[in-house]
CSV table of C-alpha atoms in Angstrom, one decimal:
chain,number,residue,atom,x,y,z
A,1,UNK,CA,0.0,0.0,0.0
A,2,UNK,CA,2.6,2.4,0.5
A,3,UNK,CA,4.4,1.7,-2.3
A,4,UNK,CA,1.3,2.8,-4.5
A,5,UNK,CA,1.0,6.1,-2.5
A,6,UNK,CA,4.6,6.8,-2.9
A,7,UNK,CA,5.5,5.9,-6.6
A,8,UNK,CA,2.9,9.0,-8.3
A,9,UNK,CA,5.2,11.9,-6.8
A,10,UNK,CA,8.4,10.4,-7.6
A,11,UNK,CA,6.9,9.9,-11.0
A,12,UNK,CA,5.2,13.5,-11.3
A,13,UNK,CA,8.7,14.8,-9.7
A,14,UNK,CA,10.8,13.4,-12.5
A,15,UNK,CA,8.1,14.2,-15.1
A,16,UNK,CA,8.7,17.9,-14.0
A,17,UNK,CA,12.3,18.1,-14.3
A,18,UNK,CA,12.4,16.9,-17.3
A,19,UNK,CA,10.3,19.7,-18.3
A,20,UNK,CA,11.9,22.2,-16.9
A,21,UNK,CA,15.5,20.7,-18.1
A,22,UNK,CA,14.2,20.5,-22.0
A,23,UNK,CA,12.7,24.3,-21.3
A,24,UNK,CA,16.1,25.5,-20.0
A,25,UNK,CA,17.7,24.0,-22.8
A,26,UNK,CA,15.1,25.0,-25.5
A,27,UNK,CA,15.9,28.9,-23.6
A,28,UNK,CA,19.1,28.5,-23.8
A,29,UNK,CA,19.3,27.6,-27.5
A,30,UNK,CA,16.8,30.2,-28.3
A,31,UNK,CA,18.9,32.9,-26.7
A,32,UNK,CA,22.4,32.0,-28.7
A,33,UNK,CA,20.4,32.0,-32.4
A,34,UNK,CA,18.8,35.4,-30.9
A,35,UNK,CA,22.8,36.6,-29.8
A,36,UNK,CA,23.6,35.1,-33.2
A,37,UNK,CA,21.7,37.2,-35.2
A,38,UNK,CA,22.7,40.8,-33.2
A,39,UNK,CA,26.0,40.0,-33.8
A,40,UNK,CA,25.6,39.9,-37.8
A,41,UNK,CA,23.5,42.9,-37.7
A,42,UNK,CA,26.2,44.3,-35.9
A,43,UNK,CA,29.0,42.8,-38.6
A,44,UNK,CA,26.8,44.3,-41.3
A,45,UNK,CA,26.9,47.6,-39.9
A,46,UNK,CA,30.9,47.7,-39.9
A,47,UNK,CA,31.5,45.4,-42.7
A,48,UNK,CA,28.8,46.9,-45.6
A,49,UNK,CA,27.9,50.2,-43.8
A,50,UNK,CA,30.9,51.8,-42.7
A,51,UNK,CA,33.5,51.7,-45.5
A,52,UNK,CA,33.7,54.7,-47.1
A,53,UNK,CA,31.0,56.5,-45.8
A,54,UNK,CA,31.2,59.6,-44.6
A,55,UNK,CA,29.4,63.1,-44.3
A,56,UNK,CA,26.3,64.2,-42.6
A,57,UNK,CA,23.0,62.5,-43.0
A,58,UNK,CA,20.2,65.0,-42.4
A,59,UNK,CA,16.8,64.0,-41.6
A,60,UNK,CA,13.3,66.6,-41.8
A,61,UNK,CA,11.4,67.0,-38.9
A,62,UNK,CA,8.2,69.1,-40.5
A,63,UNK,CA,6.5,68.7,-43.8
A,64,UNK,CA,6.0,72.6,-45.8
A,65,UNK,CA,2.5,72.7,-45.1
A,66,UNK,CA,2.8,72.4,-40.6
A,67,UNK,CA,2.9,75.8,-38.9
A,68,UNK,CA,5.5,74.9,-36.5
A,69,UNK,CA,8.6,74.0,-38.6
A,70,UNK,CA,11.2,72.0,-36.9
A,71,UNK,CA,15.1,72.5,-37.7
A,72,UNK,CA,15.9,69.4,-39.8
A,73,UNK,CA,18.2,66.7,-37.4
A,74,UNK,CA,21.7,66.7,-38.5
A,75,UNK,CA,23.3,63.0,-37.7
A,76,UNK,CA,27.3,62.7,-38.6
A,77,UNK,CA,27.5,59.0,-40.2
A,78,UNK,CA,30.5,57.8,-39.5
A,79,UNK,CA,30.6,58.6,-35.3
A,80,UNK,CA,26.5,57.3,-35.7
A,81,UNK,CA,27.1,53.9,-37.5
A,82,UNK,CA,30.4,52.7,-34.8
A,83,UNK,CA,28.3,53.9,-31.9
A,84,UNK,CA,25.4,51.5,-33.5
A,85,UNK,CA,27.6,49.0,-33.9
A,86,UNK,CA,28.8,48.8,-30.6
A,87,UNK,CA,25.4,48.6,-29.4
A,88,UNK,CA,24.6,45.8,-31.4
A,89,UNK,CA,27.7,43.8,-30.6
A,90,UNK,CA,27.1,44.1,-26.9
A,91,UNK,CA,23.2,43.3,-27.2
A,92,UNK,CA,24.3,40.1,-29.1
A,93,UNK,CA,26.9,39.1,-26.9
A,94,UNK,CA,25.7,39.4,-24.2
A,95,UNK,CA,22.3,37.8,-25.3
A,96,UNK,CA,24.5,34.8,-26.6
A,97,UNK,CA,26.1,34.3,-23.3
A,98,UNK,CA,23.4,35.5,-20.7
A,99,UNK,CA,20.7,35.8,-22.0
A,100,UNK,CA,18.4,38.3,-21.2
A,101,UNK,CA,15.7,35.5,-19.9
A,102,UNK,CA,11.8,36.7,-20.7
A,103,UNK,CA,13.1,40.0,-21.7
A,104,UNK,CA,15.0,38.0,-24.9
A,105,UNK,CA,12.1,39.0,-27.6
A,106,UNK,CA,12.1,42.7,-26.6
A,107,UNK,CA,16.0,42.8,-27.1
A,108,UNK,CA,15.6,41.1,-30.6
A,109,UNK,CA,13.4,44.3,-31.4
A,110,UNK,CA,15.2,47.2,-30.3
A,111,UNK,CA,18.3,45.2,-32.0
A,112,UNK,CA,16.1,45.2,-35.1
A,113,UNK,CA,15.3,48.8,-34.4
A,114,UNK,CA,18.9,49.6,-34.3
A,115,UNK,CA,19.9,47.8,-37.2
A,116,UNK,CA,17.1,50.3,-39.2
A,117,UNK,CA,18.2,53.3,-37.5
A,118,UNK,CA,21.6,52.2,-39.3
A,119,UNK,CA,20.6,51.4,-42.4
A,120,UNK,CA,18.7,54.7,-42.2
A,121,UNK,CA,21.7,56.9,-41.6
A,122,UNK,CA,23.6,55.1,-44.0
A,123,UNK,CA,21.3,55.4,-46.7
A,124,UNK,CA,21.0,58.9,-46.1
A,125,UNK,CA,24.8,59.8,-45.9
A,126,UNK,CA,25.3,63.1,-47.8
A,127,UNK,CA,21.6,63.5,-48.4
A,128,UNK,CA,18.1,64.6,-47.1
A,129,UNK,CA,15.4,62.6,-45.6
A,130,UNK,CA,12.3,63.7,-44.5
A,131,UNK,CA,11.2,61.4,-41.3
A,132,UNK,CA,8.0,62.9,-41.1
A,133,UNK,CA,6.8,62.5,-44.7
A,134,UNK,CA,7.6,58.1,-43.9
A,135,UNK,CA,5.8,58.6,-40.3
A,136,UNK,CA,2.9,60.0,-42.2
A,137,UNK,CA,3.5,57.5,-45.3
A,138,UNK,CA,3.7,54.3,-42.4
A,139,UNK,CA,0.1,55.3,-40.5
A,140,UNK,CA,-1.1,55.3,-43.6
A,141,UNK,CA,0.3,52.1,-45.1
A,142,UNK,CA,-0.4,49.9,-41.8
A,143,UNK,CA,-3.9,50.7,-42.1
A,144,UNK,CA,-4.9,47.6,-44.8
A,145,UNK,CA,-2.7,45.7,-42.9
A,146,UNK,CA,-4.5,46.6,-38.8
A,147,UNK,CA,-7.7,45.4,-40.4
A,148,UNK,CA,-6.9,42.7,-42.3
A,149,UNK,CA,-5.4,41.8,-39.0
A,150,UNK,CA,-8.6,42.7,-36.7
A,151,UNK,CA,-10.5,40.6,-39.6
A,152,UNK,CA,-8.8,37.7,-38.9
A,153,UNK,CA,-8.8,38.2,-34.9
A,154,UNK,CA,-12.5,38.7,-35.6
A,155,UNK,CA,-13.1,35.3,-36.5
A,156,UNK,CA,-10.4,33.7,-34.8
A,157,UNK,CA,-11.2,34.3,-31.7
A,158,UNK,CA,-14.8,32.7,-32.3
A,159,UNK,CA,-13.1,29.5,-33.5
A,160,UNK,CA,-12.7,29.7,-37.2
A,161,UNK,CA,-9.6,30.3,-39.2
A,162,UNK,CA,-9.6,33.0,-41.6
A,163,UNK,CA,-7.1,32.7,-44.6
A,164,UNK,CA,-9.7,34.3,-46.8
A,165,UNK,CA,-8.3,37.7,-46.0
A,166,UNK,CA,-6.9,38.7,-49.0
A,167,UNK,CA,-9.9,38.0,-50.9
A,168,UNK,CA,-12.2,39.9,-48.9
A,169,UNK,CA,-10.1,43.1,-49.1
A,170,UNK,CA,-9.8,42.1,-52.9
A,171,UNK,CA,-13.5,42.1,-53.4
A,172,UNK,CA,-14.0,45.2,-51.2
A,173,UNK,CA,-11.3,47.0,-53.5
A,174,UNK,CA,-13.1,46.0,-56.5
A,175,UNK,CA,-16.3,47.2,-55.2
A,176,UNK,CA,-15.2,50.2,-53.7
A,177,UNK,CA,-13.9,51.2,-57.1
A,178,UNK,CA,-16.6,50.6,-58.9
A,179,UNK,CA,-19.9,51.6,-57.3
A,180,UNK,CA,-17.6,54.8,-56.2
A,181,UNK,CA,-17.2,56.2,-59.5
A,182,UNK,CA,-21.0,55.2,-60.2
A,183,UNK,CA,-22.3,56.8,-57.1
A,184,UNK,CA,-20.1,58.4,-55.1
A,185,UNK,CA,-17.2,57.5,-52.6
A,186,UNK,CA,-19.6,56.9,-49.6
A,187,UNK,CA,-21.3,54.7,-51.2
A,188,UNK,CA,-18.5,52.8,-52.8
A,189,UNK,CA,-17.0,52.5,-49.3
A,190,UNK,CA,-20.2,51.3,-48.1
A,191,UNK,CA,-20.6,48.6,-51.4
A,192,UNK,CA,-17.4,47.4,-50.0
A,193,UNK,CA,-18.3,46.4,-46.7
A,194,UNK,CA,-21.0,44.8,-47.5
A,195,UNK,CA,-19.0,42.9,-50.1
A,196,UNK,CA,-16.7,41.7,-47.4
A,197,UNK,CA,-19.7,40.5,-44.9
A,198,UNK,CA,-21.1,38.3,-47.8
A,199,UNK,CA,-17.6,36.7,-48.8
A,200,UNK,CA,-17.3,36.0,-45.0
A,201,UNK,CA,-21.0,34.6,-45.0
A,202,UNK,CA,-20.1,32.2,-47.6
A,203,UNK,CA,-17.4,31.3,-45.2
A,204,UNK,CA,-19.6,30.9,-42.5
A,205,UNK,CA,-22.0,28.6,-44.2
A,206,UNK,CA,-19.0,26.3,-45.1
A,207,UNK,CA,-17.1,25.8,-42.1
A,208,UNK,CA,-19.6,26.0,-40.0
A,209,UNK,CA,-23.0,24.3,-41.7
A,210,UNK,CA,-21.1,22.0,-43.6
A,211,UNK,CA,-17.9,21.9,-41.6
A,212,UNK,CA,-15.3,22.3,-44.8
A,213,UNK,CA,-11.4,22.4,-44.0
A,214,UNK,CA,-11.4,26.1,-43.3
A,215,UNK,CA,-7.6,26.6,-44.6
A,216,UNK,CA,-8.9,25.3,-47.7
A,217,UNK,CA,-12.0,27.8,-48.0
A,218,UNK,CA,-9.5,30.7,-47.4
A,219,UNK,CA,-7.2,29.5,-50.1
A,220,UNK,CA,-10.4,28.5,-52.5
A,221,UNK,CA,-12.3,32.4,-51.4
A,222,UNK,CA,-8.9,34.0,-52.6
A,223,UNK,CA,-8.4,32.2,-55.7
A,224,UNK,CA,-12.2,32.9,-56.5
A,225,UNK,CA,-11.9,36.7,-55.8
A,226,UNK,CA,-8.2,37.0,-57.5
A,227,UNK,CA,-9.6,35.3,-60.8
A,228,UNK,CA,-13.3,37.2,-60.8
A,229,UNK,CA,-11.8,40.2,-60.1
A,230,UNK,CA,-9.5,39.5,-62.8
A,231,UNK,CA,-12.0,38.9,-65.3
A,232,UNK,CA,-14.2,41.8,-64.6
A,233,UNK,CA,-11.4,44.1,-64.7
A,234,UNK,CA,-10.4,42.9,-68.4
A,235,UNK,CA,-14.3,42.8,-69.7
A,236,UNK,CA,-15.9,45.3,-67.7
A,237,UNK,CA,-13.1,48.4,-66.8
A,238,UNK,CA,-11.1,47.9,-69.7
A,239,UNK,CA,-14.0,48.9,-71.8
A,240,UNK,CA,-15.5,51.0,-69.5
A,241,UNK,CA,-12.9,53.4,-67.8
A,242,UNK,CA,-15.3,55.4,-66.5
A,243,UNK,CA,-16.1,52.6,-63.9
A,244,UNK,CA,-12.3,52.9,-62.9
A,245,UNK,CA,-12.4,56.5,-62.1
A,246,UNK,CA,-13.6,56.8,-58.3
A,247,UNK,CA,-13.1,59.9,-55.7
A,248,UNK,CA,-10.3,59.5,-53.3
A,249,UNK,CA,-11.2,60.4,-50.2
A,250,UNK,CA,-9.6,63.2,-48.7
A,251,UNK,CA,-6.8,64.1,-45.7
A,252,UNK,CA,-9.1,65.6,-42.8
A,253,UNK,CA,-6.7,67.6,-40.7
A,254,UNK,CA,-8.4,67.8,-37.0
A,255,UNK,CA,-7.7,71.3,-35.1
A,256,UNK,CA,-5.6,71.9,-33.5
A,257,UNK,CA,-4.4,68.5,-33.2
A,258,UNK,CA,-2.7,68.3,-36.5
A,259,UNK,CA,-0.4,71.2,-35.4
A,260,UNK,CA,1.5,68.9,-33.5
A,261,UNK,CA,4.6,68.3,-34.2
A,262,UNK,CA,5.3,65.1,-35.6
A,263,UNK,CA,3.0,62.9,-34.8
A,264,UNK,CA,-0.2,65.7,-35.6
A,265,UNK,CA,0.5,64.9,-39.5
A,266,UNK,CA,0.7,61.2,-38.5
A,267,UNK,CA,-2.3,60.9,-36.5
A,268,UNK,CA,-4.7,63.5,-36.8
A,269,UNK,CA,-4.1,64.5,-40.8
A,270,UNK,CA,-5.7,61.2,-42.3
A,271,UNK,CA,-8.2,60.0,-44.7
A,272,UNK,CA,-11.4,58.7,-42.9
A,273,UNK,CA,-10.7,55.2,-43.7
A,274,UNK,CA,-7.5,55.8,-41.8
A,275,UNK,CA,-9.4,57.4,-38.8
A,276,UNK,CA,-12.0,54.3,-39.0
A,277,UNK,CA,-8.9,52.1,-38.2
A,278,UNK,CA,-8.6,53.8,-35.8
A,279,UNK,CA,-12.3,53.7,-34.3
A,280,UNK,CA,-12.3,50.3,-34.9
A,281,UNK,CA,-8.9,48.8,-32.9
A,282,UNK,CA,-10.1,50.5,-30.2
A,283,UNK,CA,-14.0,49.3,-30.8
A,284,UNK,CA,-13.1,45.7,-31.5
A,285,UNK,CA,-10.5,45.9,-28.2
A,286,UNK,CA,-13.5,47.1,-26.0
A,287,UNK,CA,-16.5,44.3,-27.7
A,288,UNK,CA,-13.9,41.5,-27.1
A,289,UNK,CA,-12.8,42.1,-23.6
A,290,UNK,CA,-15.4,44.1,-22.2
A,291,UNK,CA,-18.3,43.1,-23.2
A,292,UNK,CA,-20.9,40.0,-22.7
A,293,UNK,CA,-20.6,39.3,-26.4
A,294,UNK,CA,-16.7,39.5,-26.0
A,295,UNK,CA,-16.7,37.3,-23.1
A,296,UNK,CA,-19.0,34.5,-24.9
A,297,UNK,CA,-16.9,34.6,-27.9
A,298,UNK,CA,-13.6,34.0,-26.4
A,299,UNK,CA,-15.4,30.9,-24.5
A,300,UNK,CA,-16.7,30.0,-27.7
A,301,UNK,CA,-13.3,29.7,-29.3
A,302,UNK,CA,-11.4,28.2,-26.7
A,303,UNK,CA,-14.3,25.6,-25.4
A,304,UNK,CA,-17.5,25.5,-27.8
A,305,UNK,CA,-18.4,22.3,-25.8
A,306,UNK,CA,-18.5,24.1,-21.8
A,307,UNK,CA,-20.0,27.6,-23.7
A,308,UNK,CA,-22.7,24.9,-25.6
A,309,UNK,CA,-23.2,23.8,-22.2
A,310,UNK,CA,-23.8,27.1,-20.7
A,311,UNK,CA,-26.5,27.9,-23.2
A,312,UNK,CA,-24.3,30.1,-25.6
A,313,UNK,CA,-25.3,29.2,-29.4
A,314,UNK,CA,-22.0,28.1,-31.0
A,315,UNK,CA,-23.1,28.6,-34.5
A,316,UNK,CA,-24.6,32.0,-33.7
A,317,UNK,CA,-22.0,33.7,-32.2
A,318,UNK,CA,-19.1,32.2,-35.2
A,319,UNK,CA,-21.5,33.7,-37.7
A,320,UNK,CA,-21.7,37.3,-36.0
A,321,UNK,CA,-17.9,37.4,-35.8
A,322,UNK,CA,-17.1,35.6,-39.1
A,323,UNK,CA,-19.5,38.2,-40.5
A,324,UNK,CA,-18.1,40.9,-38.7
A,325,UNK,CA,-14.7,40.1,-39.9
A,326,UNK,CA,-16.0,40.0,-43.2
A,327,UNK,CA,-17.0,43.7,-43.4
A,328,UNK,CA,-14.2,45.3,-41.2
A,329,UNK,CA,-11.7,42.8,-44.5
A,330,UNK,CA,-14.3,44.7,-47.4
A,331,UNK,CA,-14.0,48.3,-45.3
A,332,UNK,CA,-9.8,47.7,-45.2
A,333,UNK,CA,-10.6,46.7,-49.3
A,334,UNK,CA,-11.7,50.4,-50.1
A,335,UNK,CA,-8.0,51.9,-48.9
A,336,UNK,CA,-6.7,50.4,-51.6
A,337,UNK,CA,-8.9,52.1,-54.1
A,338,UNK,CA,-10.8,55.2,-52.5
A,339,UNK,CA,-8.2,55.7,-50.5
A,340,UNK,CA,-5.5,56.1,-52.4
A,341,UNK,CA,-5.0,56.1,-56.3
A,342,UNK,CA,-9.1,55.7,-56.9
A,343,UNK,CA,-8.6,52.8,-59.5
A,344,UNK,CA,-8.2,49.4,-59.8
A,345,UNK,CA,-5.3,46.9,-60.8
A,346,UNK,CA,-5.5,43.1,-61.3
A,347,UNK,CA,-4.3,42.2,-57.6
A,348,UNK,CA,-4.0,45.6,-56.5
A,349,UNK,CA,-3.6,44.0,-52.5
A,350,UNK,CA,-0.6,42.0,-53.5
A,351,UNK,CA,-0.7,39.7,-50.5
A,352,UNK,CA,-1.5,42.2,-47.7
A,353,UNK,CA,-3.8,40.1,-46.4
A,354,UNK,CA,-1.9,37.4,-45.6
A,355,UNK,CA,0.3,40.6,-44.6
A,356,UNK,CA,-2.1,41.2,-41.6
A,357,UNK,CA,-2.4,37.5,-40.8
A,358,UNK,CA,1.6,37.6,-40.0
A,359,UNK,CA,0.3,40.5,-37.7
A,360,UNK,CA,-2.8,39.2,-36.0
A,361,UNK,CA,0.0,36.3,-35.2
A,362,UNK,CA,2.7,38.9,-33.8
A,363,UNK,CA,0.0,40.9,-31.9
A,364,UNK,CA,-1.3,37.4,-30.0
A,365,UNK,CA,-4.6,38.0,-31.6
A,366,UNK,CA,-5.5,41.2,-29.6
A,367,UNK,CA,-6.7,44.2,-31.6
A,368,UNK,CA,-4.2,46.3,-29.7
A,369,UNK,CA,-0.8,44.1,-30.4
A,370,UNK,CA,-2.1,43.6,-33.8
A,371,UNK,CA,-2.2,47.4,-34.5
A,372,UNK,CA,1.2,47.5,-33.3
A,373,UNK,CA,2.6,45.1,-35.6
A,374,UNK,CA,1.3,46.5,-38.8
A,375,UNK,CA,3.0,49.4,-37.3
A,376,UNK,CA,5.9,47.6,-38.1
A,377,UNK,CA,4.6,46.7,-41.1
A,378,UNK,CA,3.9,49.9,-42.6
A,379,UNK,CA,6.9,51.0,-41.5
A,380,UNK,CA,9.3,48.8,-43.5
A,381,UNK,CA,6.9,49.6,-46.6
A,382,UNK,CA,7.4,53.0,-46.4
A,383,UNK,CA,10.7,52.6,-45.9
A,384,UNK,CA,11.6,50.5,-49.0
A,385,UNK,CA,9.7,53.7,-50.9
A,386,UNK,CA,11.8,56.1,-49.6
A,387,UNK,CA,15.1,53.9,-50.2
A,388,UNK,CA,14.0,53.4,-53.8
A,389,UNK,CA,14.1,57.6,-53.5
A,390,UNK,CA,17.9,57.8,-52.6
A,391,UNK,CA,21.1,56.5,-54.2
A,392,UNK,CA,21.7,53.9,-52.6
A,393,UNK,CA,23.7,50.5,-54.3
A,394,UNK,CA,21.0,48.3,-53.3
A,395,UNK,CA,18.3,46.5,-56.3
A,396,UNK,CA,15.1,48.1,-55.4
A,397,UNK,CA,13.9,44.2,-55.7
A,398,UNK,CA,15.3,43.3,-52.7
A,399,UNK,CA,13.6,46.3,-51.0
A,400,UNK,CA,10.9,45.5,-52.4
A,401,UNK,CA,11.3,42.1,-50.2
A,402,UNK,CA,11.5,44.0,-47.1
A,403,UNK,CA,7.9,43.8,-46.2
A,404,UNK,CA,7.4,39.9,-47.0
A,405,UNK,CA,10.9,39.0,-45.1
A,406,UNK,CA,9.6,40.8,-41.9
A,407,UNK,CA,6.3,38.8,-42.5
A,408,UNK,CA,8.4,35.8,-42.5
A,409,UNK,CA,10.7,36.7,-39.5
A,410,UNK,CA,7.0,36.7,-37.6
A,411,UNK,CA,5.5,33.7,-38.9
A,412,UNK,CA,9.0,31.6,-38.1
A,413,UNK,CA,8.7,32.5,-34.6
A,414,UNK,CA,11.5,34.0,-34.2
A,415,UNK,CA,10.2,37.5,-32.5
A,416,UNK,CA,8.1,35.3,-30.1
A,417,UNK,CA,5.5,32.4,-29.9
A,418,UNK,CA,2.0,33.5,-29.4
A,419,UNK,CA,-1.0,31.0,-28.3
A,420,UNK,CA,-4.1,30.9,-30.7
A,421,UNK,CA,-7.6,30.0,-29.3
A,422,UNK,CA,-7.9,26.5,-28.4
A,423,UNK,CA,-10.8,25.5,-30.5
A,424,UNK,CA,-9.4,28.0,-33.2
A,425,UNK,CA,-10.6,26.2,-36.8
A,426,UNK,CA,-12.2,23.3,-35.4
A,427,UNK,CA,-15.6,22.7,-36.5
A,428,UNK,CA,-18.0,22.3,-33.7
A,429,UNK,CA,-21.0,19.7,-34.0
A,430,UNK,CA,-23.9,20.0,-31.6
A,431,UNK,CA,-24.6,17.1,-29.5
């Protein structure tokens, strides 16, 4: 008898150890490729950057049009790029032989964040870069991106996977363009969203009616979208160019606000798709964690079965947020056309969607952390514009990559791991 009450705790005690051995040493490893990599930033930055550069980079602070003017920020390169360096090396060694424990992830991003600043000052050796004209150019640009992302946390967090991202803002940018120069942005913008909620319906009905491998409706929703869009472009704008001519909405400068310096032409100088971004990070944030509809569908996409138990109706609340999704994917559509060149292109969203799926993933599938990373996002697009502006020996195809090889940096992992919902794309059948 006491041989049966003693065995479970020598048992569970081993069990644990070994845990905690294979975490330290899964730590361990992940902080020497983390030191790795900060040390060949640091390498580029004195073997590519530094020889034979020289000079003062300068960078603008104010665009013409603000009425406080900032003196432009004067950065000599040489001094800049060894002091950069330096940091870098010391990050990454110490990182590869300490470790910086749970703080490892934020090191890797101010390392990254270095490594830009660099590349920055580099680029800009001997010429003029205006900061605030990117700032401006990166709120704007992470805005497909934020709600492609809050699209995909929409229904994600109800328990259904949402590839079908880039066709929904693909059909909204169709739509947007078309019933825009027909009837008038608003309306257009409107068309759009509605296009989105009826894409996402027909997601709905499949994986959750009929219970379809929701990775493969994504992939089948954006291959339907690419090639219908396609086809009405070539029969129905080619020949009618007048359908291909919408409104672009806007900048709305806010009072006051706008004056700011800085961040007023970043924030508060924006189109009103930008400022519904806005509205709606902070909207979806406040529905998903607090309020009763938040609250039932995070039970619903970690444990259908308990909230089915509870008397919370599974398939009702996926196909509110699926839906949901859906429109806030067609409203993100419309930047693409009414908010910026007021025309259509065969595949005009170019992958963005999958874009904000790498940030839904990085921001740990909260509207806020999402936001954040198409921050990030933006900001490397913007940047590769601006690079493809100065002389710089570097193919403007490989800065064209920029955006897609920090989507891939996220998906690996290597910023961080971040938990989906438990029940996230499993189909749920009521017993």
């Amino acid at each position: 008898m006491s041989s049966t009450f003693e065995k479970p705790p020598v048992e569970s005690y081993e069990s644990t150890e070994k845990r905690t051995k294979a975490l330290n040493a899964s730590q361990i490893r992940r902080a020497r490729v983390t030191g790795i990599v900060m040390l060949l930033l640091a390498a580029v930055v004195v073997v590519l950057f530094l020889p034979n550069v020289e000079g003062i980079a300068t960078f603008g602070l104010s665009l013409p049009a603000e009425t406080i003017q900032l003196p432009p920020l004067e950065v000599p390169v040489e001094p800049a790029l060894w002091m950069l360096a330096l940091a870098l090396g010391f990050l990454g060694a110490s990182q590869f032989y300490r470790g910086f424990q749970h703080k490892s992830t934020m090191i890797l991003g101010i390392s990254f964040g270095l490594f830009t600043v660099a590349m920055m000052v580099w680029a800009t050796a001997g010429q003029e870069f205006n900061l605030e004209s990117m700032l401006v150019a990166t709120v704007s640009r992470c805005t497909p991106i934020a709600l492609g992302a809050l699209s995909g946390i929409l229904c994600e967090r109800s328990g259904v996977v949402n590839i079908g991202i880039e066709g929904m803002l693909l059909g909204g940018a169709f739509t947007g363009v078309v019933m825009g120069s027909l009837l008038g942005g608003w309306v257009g913008l409107l068309s759009a969203t509605i296009v989105g909620g009826i894409l996402a319906l027909l997601l709905a009905v499949l994986a959750i009616n009929f219970r379809v491998d929701q990775i493969i409706i994504g992939v089948v929703l954006n291959i339907l979208v690419l090639g219908l869009t396609s086809f009405l472009t070539s029969q129905l704008l080619v020949e009618n160019p007048e359908w291909n001519d919408a409104p672009i909405f806007p900048s709305i400068p806010i009072p006051i606000l706008s004056d700011i310096p800085i961040i007023g032409q970043m924030f508060f100088n924006q189109t009103i798709i930008v400022y519904g971004m806005f509205v709606l990070v902070g909207l979806v944030t406040f529905l998903l964690f607090r309020t009763r509809w938040g609250l039932r569908t995070r039970s619903v996409g970690e444990n259908p079965r308990a909230a089915d138990s509870l008397g919370i109706s599974v398939a009702k609340v996926r196909y509110i947020s699926v839906i949901f999704g859906g429109m806030v994917g067609g409203f993100a559509g419309a930047w693409f056309t009414l908010g910026t060149v007021g025309r259509f292109d065969e595949n005009i969203t170019a992958g963005t969607g999958f874009i904000g799926l790498a940030a839904m993933i990085f921001g740990a599938w909260n509207p806020i952390g999402a936001f954040g990373a198409a921050l990030i996002f933006g900001f490397s697009e913007s940047l590769e514009q601006k690079f493809a502006l100065l002389d710089i020996p570097i193919p403007t195809e490989f800065l064209a990559m920029a955006p897609y090889l920090v989507t891939i940096v996220v998906v690996a992992g290597l910023v961080g791991r971040a938990r989906p919902p438990a029940a996230d794309g499993q189909p749920y059948e009521k017993q």
